[in-house]
Tab-separated table of C-alpha atoms in Angstrom:
chain	number	residue	atom	x	y	z
W	1	MET	CA	-3.464	211.537	-100.607
W	2	GLN	CA	-6.822	212.483	-102.052
W	3	ARG	CA	-8.070	212.430	-105.611
W	4	HIS	CA	-10.070	215.581	-106.441
W	5	PHE	CA	-12.768	215.840	-109.087
W	6	ASP	CA	-14.540	219.107	-109.805
W	7	LEU	CA	-17.854	219.066	-111.684
W	8	ASP	CA	-16.111	219.235	-115.067
W	9	GLY	CA	-13.845	216.368	-114.033
W	10	ILE	CA	-16.900	214.230	-113.277
W	11	LEU	CA	-18.696	215.276	-116.468
W	12	ASN	CA	-15.587	214.367	-118.493
W	13	MET	CA	-15.404	210.790	-117.153
W	14	GLU	CA	-16.513	207.964	-119.418
W	15	ARG	CA	-20.214	207.347	-119.051
W	16	ARG	CA	-20.200	203.811	-117.670
W	17	PRO	CA	-17.369	204.093	-115.089
W	18	ARG	CA	-18.906	207.383	-113.922
W	19	ALA	CA	-22.330	205.798	-113.387
W	20	THR	CA	-20.753	202.810	-111.656
W	21	LEU	CA	-18.629	204.965	-109.336
W	22	MET	CA	-21.271	207.564	-108.498
W	23	ASN	CA	-23.743	204.866	-107.512
W	24	TYR	CA	-21.351	203.650	-104.793
W	25	LEU	CA	-20.482	206.942	-103.183
W	26	SER	CA	-23.749	207.872	-101.475
W	27	GLY	CA	-23.110	204.845	-99.229
W	28	PHE	CA	-24.853	201.555	-98.578
W	29	LYS	CA	-28.363	201.162	-99.943
W	30	SER	CA	-31.410	199.033	-99.268
W	31	VAL	CA	-32.289	196.151	-101.581
W	32	ASN	CA	-35.984	195.505	-102.128
W	33	LEU	CA	-38.177	193.727	-104.642
W	34	ILE	CA	-41.236	195.597	-105.882
W	35	GLY	CA	-44.110	193.358	-106.929
W	36	THR	CA	-46.916	194.527	-109.204
W	37	GLN	CA	-49.563	193.080	-111.471
W	38	ASN	CA	-50.640	194.437	-114.833
W	39	ASN	CA	-54.187	194.542	-116.208
W	40	GLU	CA	-53.637	191.130	-117.831
W	41	GLU	CA	-52.819	189.754	-114.359
W	42	ILE	CA	-49.182	189.106	-115.235
W	43	ASN	CA	-47.035	189.444	-112.110
W	44	ASN	CA	-44.072	191.785	-112.422
W	45	LEU	CA	-41.101	191.863	-110.063
W	46	ALA	CA	-38.171	194.279	-110.086
W	47	VAL	CA	-35.283	194.971	-107.725
W	48	PHE	CA	-34.826	198.531	-106.437
W	49	ASN	CA	-31.898	199.980	-104.476
W	50	SER	CA	-33.598	203.264	-103.641
W	51	VAL	CA	-36.433	202.403	-101.253
W	52	ILE	CA	-36.375	204.870	-98.361
W	53	HIS	CA	-38.351	205.642	-95.247
W	54	ILE	CA	-40.547	208.719	-95.728
W	55	GLY	CA	-42.689	208.604	-92.598
W	56	SER	CA	-44.036	206.460	-89.765
W	57	ASN	CA	-47.326	208.138	-88.828
W	58	PRO	CA	-48.909	207.521	-91.224
W	59	PRO	CA	-46.433	205.013	-92.662
W	60	PHE	CA	-44.972	206.000	-96.039
W	61	LEU	CA	-42.182	204.493	-98.150
W	62	GLY	CA	-40.629	206.094	-101.212
W	63	PHE	CA	-38.412	204.987	-104.066
W	64	ILE	CA	-36.630	206.708	-106.932
W	65	LEU	CA	-37.652	205.695	-110.412
W	66	ARG	CA	-35.388	206.218	-113.382
W	67	PRO	CA	-37.015	206.334	-116.801
W	68	THR	CA	-35.589	203.000	-117.974
W	69	THR	CA	-37.223	200.090	-119.738
W	70	VAL	CA	-37.092	197.639	-116.863
W	71	GLU	CA	-38.447	199.951	-114.221
W	72	ARG	CA	-41.141	201.236	-116.548
W	73	HIS	CA	-43.169	198.023	-116.229
W	74	THR	CA	-43.248	198.513	-112.474
W	75	TYR	CA	-44.400	202.101	-112.775
W	76	GLU	CA	-46.972	201.411	-115.491
W	77	ASN	CA	-48.492	198.712	-113.291
W	78	ILE	CA	-48.533	200.978	-110.236
W	79	GLN	CA	-50.239	203.701	-112.233
W	80	ALA	CA	-52.765	201.208	-113.645
W	81	THR	CA	-53.638	199.454	-110.380
W	82	GLN	CA	-52.451	201.917	-107.664
W	83	PHE	CA	-51.053	198.993	-105.639
W	84	TYR	CA	-47.647	197.377	-105.173
W	85	THR	CA	-45.599	195.418	-102.672
W	86	ILE	CA	-42.101	196.065	-101.280
W	87	ASN	CA	-40.198	192.997	-100.049
W	88	ALA	CA	-36.812	192.806	-98.307
W	89	VAL	CA	-34.011	190.896	-100.062
W	90	THR	CA	-31.961	188.381	-98.071
W	91	GLN	CA	-28.767	186.390	-98.603
W	92	ALA	CA	-30.899	183.430	-99.753
W	93	ILE	CA	-32.490	185.328	-102.658
W	94	TYR	CA	-30.175	188.167	-103.698
W	95	THR	CA	-28.962	186.446	-106.893
W	96	LYS	CA	-32.549	185.763	-107.999
W	97	SER	CA	-33.461	189.291	-106.987
W	98	HIS	CA	-30.613	190.791	-109.041
W	99	GLN	CA	-31.685	188.747	-112.068
W	100	THR	CA	-35.078	190.552	-112.106
W	101	SER	CA	-33.200	193.595	-113.464
W	102	ALA	CA	-32.735	191.813	-116.814
W	103	LYS	CA	-34.959	193.132	-119.584
W	104	TYR	CA	-37.803	190.641	-119.784
W	105	ALA	CA	-40.788	191.253	-122.037
W	106	ALA	CA	-44.009	192.627	-120.550
W	107	ASP	CA	-45.727	189.257	-120.979
W	108	GLN	CA	-43.008	187.398	-119.021
W	109	SER	CA	-43.310	187.215	-115.251
W	110	GLU	CA	-39.990	187.757	-113.470
W	111	PHE	CA	-41.311	185.554	-110.647
W	112	ALA	CA	-41.260	182.558	-112.993
W	113	GLU	CA	-38.081	183.627	-114.796
W	114	VAL	CA	-36.011	183.888	-111.594
W	115	ASP	CA	-37.883	181.275	-109.538
W	116	LEU	CA	-39.429	183.353	-106.755
W	117	THR	CA	-42.936	182.709	-105.429
W	118	PRO	CA	-45.777	185.215	-105.852
W	119	GLU	CA	-47.984	185.303	-102.757
W	120	PHE	CA	-51.449	186.847	-102.643
W	121	LYS	CA	-53.305	187.676	-99.444
W	122	ASP	CA	-55.972	190.051	-98.059
W	123	ASP	CA	-57.435	190.437	-101.572
W	124	PHE	CA	-54.524	192.801	-102.177
W	125	HIS	CA	-54.011	193.621	-105.861
W	126	ALA	CA	-50.251	192.928	-106.013
W	127	PRO	CA	-48.027	189.909	-105.393
W	128	TYR	CA	-45.767	189.664	-102.349
W	129	VAL	CA	-42.521	187.658	-102.487
W	130	ALA	CA	-43.169	184.577	-100.350
W	131	GLU	CA	-39.433	184.131	-99.635
W	132	SER	CA	-39.095	187.617	-98.080
W	133	PRO	CA	-39.201	188.185	-94.285
W	134	ILE	CA	-40.424	191.814	-94.562
W	135	GLN	CA	-43.418	192.372	-96.824
W	136	PHE	CA	-45.196	195.681	-97.344
W	137	GLY	CA	-48.420	196.191	-99.281
W	138	LEU	CA	-48.708	199.810	-100.452
W	139	GLN	CA	-51.159	202.112	-102.176
W	140	LEU	CA	-49.780	204.869	-104.398
W	141	GLU	CA	-49.952	208.183	-102.538
W	142	GLU	CA	-47.888	210.810	-104.355
W	143	VAL	CA	-45.391	211.183	-107.207
W	144	GLN	CA	-42.784	213.946	-107.293
W	145	HIS	CA	-41.098	214.778	-110.570
W	146	ASN	CA	-37.472	215.811	-110.097
W	147	LYS	CA	-36.919	218.413	-112.792
W	148	CYS	CA	-33.126	218.177	-112.605
W	149	ASN	CA	-33.020	214.792	-114.379
W	150	ASP	CA	-36.610	213.564	-114.887
W	151	THR	CA	-36.429	210.962	-112.115
W	152	LEU	CA	-39.501	210.400	-109.970
W	153	LEU	CA	-39.925	210.005	-106.233
W	154	VAL	CA	-42.826	207.565	-105.895
W	155	ILE	CA	-44.423	207.529	-102.429
W	156	GLY	CA	-46.809	204.858	-101.196
W	157	LYS	CA	-48.881	204.501	-98.035
W	158	VAL	CA	-48.468	201.210	-96.196
W	159	GLN	CA	-51.742	199.248	-96.168
W	160	HIS	CA	-50.332	195.932	-94.953
W	161	LEU	CA	-47.144	194.822	-93.229
W	162	TYR	CA	-46.022	191.233	-92.652
W	163	LEU	CA	-43.100	190.381	-90.362
W	164	PRO	CA	-41.846	187.145	-88.822
W	165	GLU	CA	-43.552	186.408	-85.496
W	166	ASN	CA	-41.508	187.721	-82.523
W	167	SER	CA	-39.044	189.496	-84.806
W	168	TYR	CA	-39.061	192.868	-83.041
W	169	THR	CA	-38.792	194.105	-79.479
W	170	LYS	CA	-41.406	195.971	-77.453
W	171	GLU	CA	-39.450	199.169	-78.182
W	172	GLY	CA	-39.627	198.467	-81.928
W	173	HIS	CA	-36.085	197.226	-82.577
W	174	PHE	CA	-35.670	194.805	-85.485
W	175	ASP	CA	-32.279	193.255	-86.278
W	176	LEU	CA	-31.960	193.250	-90.061
W	177	SER	CA	-28.755	191.171	-89.894
W	178	GLU	CA	-30.512	188.410	-87.924
W	179	TYR	CA	-32.847	187.954	-90.913
W	180	GLU	CA	-29.865	188.112	-93.302
W	181	VAL	CA	-31.196	191.172	-95.125
W	182	VAL	CA	-28.501	192.299	-97.570
W	183	THR	CA	-27.275	195.760	-98.505
W	184	ILE	CA	-25.779	196.905	-101.797
W	185	GLY	CA	-22.886	199.149	-102.761
W	186	GLY	CA	-23.389	200.705	-106.180
W	187	LEU	CA	-25.385	198.677	-108.675
W	188	TYR	CA	-23.765	195.263	-108.410
W	189	THR	CA	-21.975	194.575	-105.107
W	190	TYR	CA	-23.902	192.805	-102.346
W	191	TYR	CA	-22.848	192.819	-98.699
W	192	LYS	CA	-23.863	191.029	-95.547
W	193	THR	CA	-23.736	192.922	-92.276
W	194	GLU	CA	-22.664	192.509	-88.693
W	195	LYS	CA	-24.043	194.649	-85.899
W	196	ILE	CA	-21.447	196.893	-84.284
W	197	GLU	CA	-23.567	198.632	-81.687
W	198	ARG	CA	-26.967	200.070	-80.979
W	199	LEU	CA	-26.606	203.666	-79.808
W	200	LYS	CA	-29.194	205.752	-77.972
W	201	TYR	CA	-31.101	208.904	-78.748
W	202	ALA	CA	-28.349	211.527	-78.558
W	203	GLN	CA	-28.386	214.261	-75.916
W	204	PRO	CA	-25.961	217.196	-75.635
W	205	LYS	CA	-23.154	216.171	-73.255
M	1	MET	CA	-45.576	182.248	-88.676
M	2	GLN	CA	-46.087	185.833	-89.731
M	3	ARG	CA	-47.342	188.831	-87.799
M	4	HIS	CA	-49.787	190.919	-89.867
M	5	PHE	CA	-50.478	194.615	-89.406
M	6	ASP	CA	-53.023	196.441	-91.507
M	7	LEU	CA	-52.922	200.237	-91.698
M	8	ASP	CA	-55.121	200.634	-88.604
M	9	GLY	CA	-52.895	198.209	-86.726
M	10	ILE	CA	-49.877	200.380	-87.516
M	11	LEU	CA	-51.717	203.614	-86.684
M	12	ASN	CA	-52.769	202.131	-83.330
M	13	MET	CA	-49.217	201.299	-82.229
M	14	GLU	CA	-47.574	203.506	-79.635
M	15	ARG	CA	-45.838	206.423	-81.287
M	16	ARG	CA	-42.230	205.713	-80.325
M	17	PRO	CA	-42.088	201.934	-80.956
M	18	ARG	CA	-43.860	202.519	-84.279
M	19	ALA	CA	-41.311	205.123	-85.383
M	20	THR	CA	-38.445	202.913	-84.225
M	21	LEU	CA	-39.788	199.839	-86.029
M	22	MET	CA	-40.831	201.547	-89.255
M	23	ASN	CA	-37.398	203.124	-89.617
M	24	TYR	CA	-35.802	199.658	-89.751
M	25	LEU	CA	-38.068	198.004	-92.275
M	26	SER	CA	-37.116	199.793	-95.491
M	27	GLY	CA	-33.720	198.082	-95.102
M	28	PHE	CA	-30.166	199.252	-94.586
M	29	LYS	CA	-29.462	202.939	-95.045
M	30	SER	CA	-26.500	205.157	-95.777
M	31	VAL	CA	-24.903	207.197	-92.997
M	32	ASN	CA	-23.552	210.592	-93.978
M	33	LEU	CA	-22.601	213.836	-92.261
M	34	ILE	CA	-23.870	217.044	-93.844
M	35	GLY	CA	-21.668	220.074	-93.220
M	36	THR	CA	-22.910	223.646	-93.564
M	37	GLN	CA	-21.980	227.124	-92.433
M	38	ASN	CA	-24.371	229.842	-91.329
M	39	ASN	CA	-24.068	233.536	-92.078
M	40	GLU	CA	-22.136	234.036	-88.822
M	41	GLU	CA	-19.590	231.479	-90.115
M	42	ILE	CA	-20.507	228.919	-87.467
M	43	ASN	CA	-19.955	225.407	-88.816
M	44	ASN	CA	-22.919	223.058	-88.507
M	45	LEU	CA	-22.723	219.278	-88.819
M	46	ALA	CA	-25.602	216.789	-88.759
M	47	VAL	CA	-25.913	213.065	-89.440
M	48	PHE	CA	-28.431	211.927	-92.074
M	49	ASN	CA	-29.575	208.379	-92.882
M	50	SER	CA	-31.457	209.305	-96.042
M	51	VAL	CA	-28.805	210.398	-98.551
M	52	ILE	CA	-29.549	208.732	-101.883
M	53	HIS	CA	-28.183	208.680	-105.413
M	54	ILE	CA	-30.357	210.734	-107.766
M	55	GLY	CA	-28.191	210.820	-110.868
M	56	SER	CA	-24.696	210.439	-112.316
M	57	ASN	CA	-24.749	212.660	-115.410
M	58	PRO	CA	-24.878	215.307	-114.130
M	59	PRO	CA	-24.148	214.047	-110.618
M	60	PHE	CA	-26.969	214.651	-108.113
M	61	LEU	CA	-27.469	213.486	-104.525
M	62	GLY	CA	-30.672	213.836	-102.536
M	63	PHE	CA	-31.715	213.550	-98.914
M	64	ILE	CA	-34.999	213.593	-97.017
M	65	LEU	CA	-35.468	216.363	-94.512
M	66	ARG	CA	-37.916	216.069	-91.665
M	67	PRO	CA	-39.113	219.301	-90.097
M	68	THR	CA	-37.277	218.788	-86.805
M	69	THR	CA	-35.177	221.154	-84.729
M	70	VAL	CA	-31.822	219.525	-85.363
M	71	GLU	CA	-32.182	219.186	-89.091
M	72	ARG	CA	-33.596	222.678	-89.417
M	73	HIS	CA	-30.165	224.251	-88.830
M	74	THR	CA	-28.802	222.281	-91.767
M	75	TYR	CA	-31.621	223.356	-94.038
M	76	GLU	CA	-31.561	227.010	-92.939
M	77	ASN	CA	-27.864	227.122	-93.719
M	78	ILE	CA	-28.319	225.458	-97.106
M	79	GLN	CA	-31.044	227.939	-97.991
M	80	ALA	CA	-28.894	230.866	-96.821
M	81	THR	CA	-25.650	229.837	-98.554
M	82	GLN	CA	-26.816	227.320	-101.238
M	83	PHE	CA	-23.820	225.091	-100.413
M	84	TYR	CA	-23.207	222.014	-98.274
M	85	THR	CA	-20.999	218.956	-98.000
M	86	ILE	CA	-21.899	215.256	-97.713
M	87	ASN	CA	-19.299	213.049	-96.017
M	88	ALA	CA	-19.288	209.249	-95.561
M	89	VAL	CA	-19.297	207.903	-91.991
M	90	THR	CA	-16.831	205.149	-91.057
M	91	GLN	CA	-16.328	202.788	-88.121
M	92	ALA	CA	-13.787	205.243	-86.707
M	93	ILE	CA	-16.259	208.135	-86.437
M	94	TYR	CA	-19.781	206.706	-86.174
M	95	THR	CA	-20.176	207.471	-82.456
M	96	LYS	CA	-19.092	211.088	-82.981
M	97	SER	CA	-21.317	211.241	-86.027
M	98	HIS	CA	-24.345	209.946	-84.106
M	99	GLN	CA	-23.739	212.521	-81.378
M	100	THR	CA	-24.301	215.362	-83.894
M	101	SER	CA	-28.011	214.485	-83.729
M	102	ALA	CA	-28.206	215.940	-80.210
M	103	LYS	CA	-29.966	219.293	-80.026
M	104	TYR	CA	-27.157	221.815	-79.860
M	105	ALA	CA	-27.857	225.544	-79.991
M	106	ALA	CA	-27.384	227.400	-83.276
M	107	ASP	CA	-24.282	229.149	-81.928
M	108	GLN	CA	-22.595	225.841	-81.020
M	109	SER	CA	-20.603	224.031	-83.696
M	110	GLU	CA	-21.178	220.271	-83.698
M	111	PHE	CA	-17.643	219.881	-85.081
M	112	ALA	CA	-16.241	221.164	-81.791
M	113	GLU	CA	-18.874	219.460	-79.632
M	114	VAL	CA	-18.210	215.974	-81.048
M	115	ASP	CA	-14.524	216.464	-81.922
M	116	LEU	CA	-14.526	216.209	-85.715
M	117	THR	CA	-12.366	218.438	-87.920
M	118	PRO	CA	-13.865	221.006	-90.314
M	119	GLU	CA	-11.867	221.171	-93.530
M	120	PHE	CA	-12.122	223.993	-96.073
M	121	LYS	CA	-10.798	223.795	-99.626
M	122	ASP	CA	-11.387	225.237	-103.119
M	123	ASP	CA	-12.935	228.373	-101.535
M	124	PHE	CA	-16.025	226.210	-101.053
M	125	HIS	CA	-18.560	227.787	-98.695
M	126	ALA	CA	-19.129	224.722	-96.473
M	127	PRO	CA	-16.942	222.568	-94.237
M	128	TYR	CA	-15.961	219.021	-95.175
M	129	VAL	CA	-15.279	216.413	-92.476
M	130	ALA	CA	-11.506	215.843	-92.593
M	131	GLU	CA	-11.866	212.321	-91.120
M	132	SER	CA	-14.166	211.139	-93.945
M	133	PRO	CA	-12.871	209.139	-96.960
M	134	ILE	CA	-15.686	210.259	-99.316
M	135	GLN	CA	-16.338	213.993	-99.418
M	136	PHE	CA	-18.861	215.711	-101.678
M	137	GLY	CA	-19.276	219.476	-102.086
M	138	LEU	CA	-22.752	220.296	-103.388
M	139	GLN	CA	-24.790	223.246	-104.583
M	140	LEU	CA	-28.532	223.264	-103.899
M	141	GLU	CA	-30.399	222.330	-107.083
M	142	GLU	CA	-34.027	221.547	-106.276
M	143	VAL	CA	-36.371	221.002	-103.338
M	144	GLN	CA	-39.475	218.820	-103.565
M	145	HIS	CA	-42.189	219.186	-100.953
M	146	ASN	CA	-43.862	215.871	-100.148
M	147	LYS	CA	-47.455	216.832	-99.430
M	148	CYS	CA	-48.247	213.542	-97.680
M	149	ASN	CA	-46.261	214.478	-94.559
M	150	ASP	CA	-44.443	217.777	-95.185
M	151	THR	CA	-41.030	216.167	-95.618
M	152	LEU	CA	-38.675	217.595	-98.234
M	153	LEU	CA	-36.492	215.921	-100.830
M	154	VAL	CA	-33.456	218.197	-101.081
M	155	ILE	CA	-31.372	217.649	-104.230
M	156	GLY	CA	-27.872	219.029	-104.730
M	157	LYS	CA	-25.517	219.048	-107.704
M	158	VAL	CA	-22.028	217.741	-107.001
M	159	GLN	CA	-19.433	220.497	-107.478
M	160	HIS	CA	-16.499	218.713	-105.870
M	161	LEU	CA	-15.672	215.127	-104.989
M	162	TYR	CA	-12.714	213.916	-102.915
M	163	LEU	CA	-11.764	210.242	-102.696
M	164	PRO	CA	-8.690	208.402	-101.433
M	165	GLU	CA	-6.036	208.035	-104.138
M	166	ASN	CA	-6.336	204.684	-105.974
M	167	SER	CA	-9.591	203.835	-104.212
M	168	TYR	CA	-11.602	202.845	-107.299
M	169	THR	CA	-11.050	200.653	-110.345
M	170	LYS	CA	-10.931	201.728	-113.973
M	171	GLU	CA	-14.516	200.433	-114.313
M	172	GLY	CA	-15.622	202.624	-111.382
M	173	HIS	CA	-15.889	200.030	-108.615
M	174	PHE	CA	-15.336	201.304	-105.068
M	175	ASP	CA	-15.373	198.904	-102.106
M	176	LEU	CA	-17.221	200.698	-99.303
M	177	SER	CA	-16.310	197.967	-96.806
M	178	GLU	CA	-12.575	198.401	-97.500
M	179	TYR	CA	-12.914	201.995	-96.254
M	180	GLU	CA	-15.003	200.801	-93.289
M	181	VAL	CA	-18.040	202.841	-94.296
M	182	VAL	CA	-20.888	201.909	-91.936
M	183	THR	CA	-24.572	201.333	-92.596
M	184	ILE	CA	-27.484	201.849	-90.220
M	185	GLY	CA	-30.642	199.913	-89.424
M	186	GLY	CA	-33.385	202.178	-88.123
M	187	LEU	CA	-32.273	205.239	-86.221
M	188	TYR	CA	-29.744	203.792	-83.793
M	189	THR	CA	-28.156	200.503	-84.886
M	190	TYR	CA	-24.841	200.634	-86.750
M	191	TYR	CA	-23.463	197.767	-88.816
M	192	LYS	CA	-20.200	196.932	-90.518
M	193	THR	CA	-20.307	195.015	-93.778
M	194	GLU	CA	-18.587	192.181	-95.549
M	195	LYS	CA	-18.701	191.776	-99.304
M	196	ILE	CA	-20.588	188.678	-100.454
M	197	GLU	CA	-20.229	189.028	-104.198
M	198	ARG	CA	-20.138	191.457	-107.058
M	199	LEU	CA	-22.716	190.472	-109.657
M	200	LYS	CA	-22.861	191.610	-113.276
M	201	TYR	CA	-25.327	193.564	-115.342
M	202	ALA	CA	-28.223	191.112	-115.623
M	203	GLN	CA	-29.285	189.671	-118.972
M	204	PRO	CA	-32.285	187.434	-119.646
M	205	LYS	CA	-31.124	183.817	-119.456
């Protein structure tokens, strides 16, 4: 049996269970830490579940920004400096990563609060997460304002990429589960993964 | 040891390995089938790895559209009818789902070609996937054109939602792994998941 909601049925749900449920139903999501620095050189770190691939040539990543207090520090810093990092979250650091979503003051660094290590390299104006196996350094490229609910799609161009040595094949395959990258359902539930199968480029049969 | 790429290093990679690699590195992605119907009432079905949560109140889902042949049928149909469905992909149907990405002609229905079942209900002008445990019916709301690479962010408003009876808690928690929803790394590699832990709303310690 199926449970049916029409739009009114969804709108009539209680606010918190609705937000919790709706965040699960688009499917599994990426978990990434975005590192920034403000003009007082305080390092900010925030977990995002909405980082997506926008393009490979040139390389672009995007993420959805909701107008909330926590995420606002990240966006203010990106606007001020134009630079930020995106770092994959693994089984070893997902609890620390999740804790960055607590509402710390602007003069507190989440790196120190949750015990993750800011890493600077290439004179890049944003901190990487030293514990992360996939580290992107990005420059702000474009911001789209979604009129339907005032969210933003923030797109950055990849300036630097750090990966573990010998982590990918000649064809470009990278096994996220081998590096224990986690995925999230909804806002709170973390999962590890197991590879089922790598399929091929599909052709009509 | 780490392998470092700067932007030129990425731009100088061969096209196909670069696209393959870059698609993995944003992390795990959702896998969903988008169902549409054209004006000749031919049912189209295409797999997307970019469906994301945009909002809960009102409920919005988005996906990234690349200007390719396969995806163009989906977008032409959405523009023509304004309606489409988004359906979760499970372990039972991921190979059929993946096969929808082959380049079928506009007068071929991927439902028939890959052996999935179109399901119509509520007089909704788009086919659901009967085999899917999470079915959304959406109306086109907004399209953002990303100038950086001519991709589109297509946002729809949820008009209908079908879930298995008793599949979510009073608080709104839904266990995607219990329904064997899959996740994808890159463009080809499918993973099953195992729950590690459900964390709580984070508070400063």
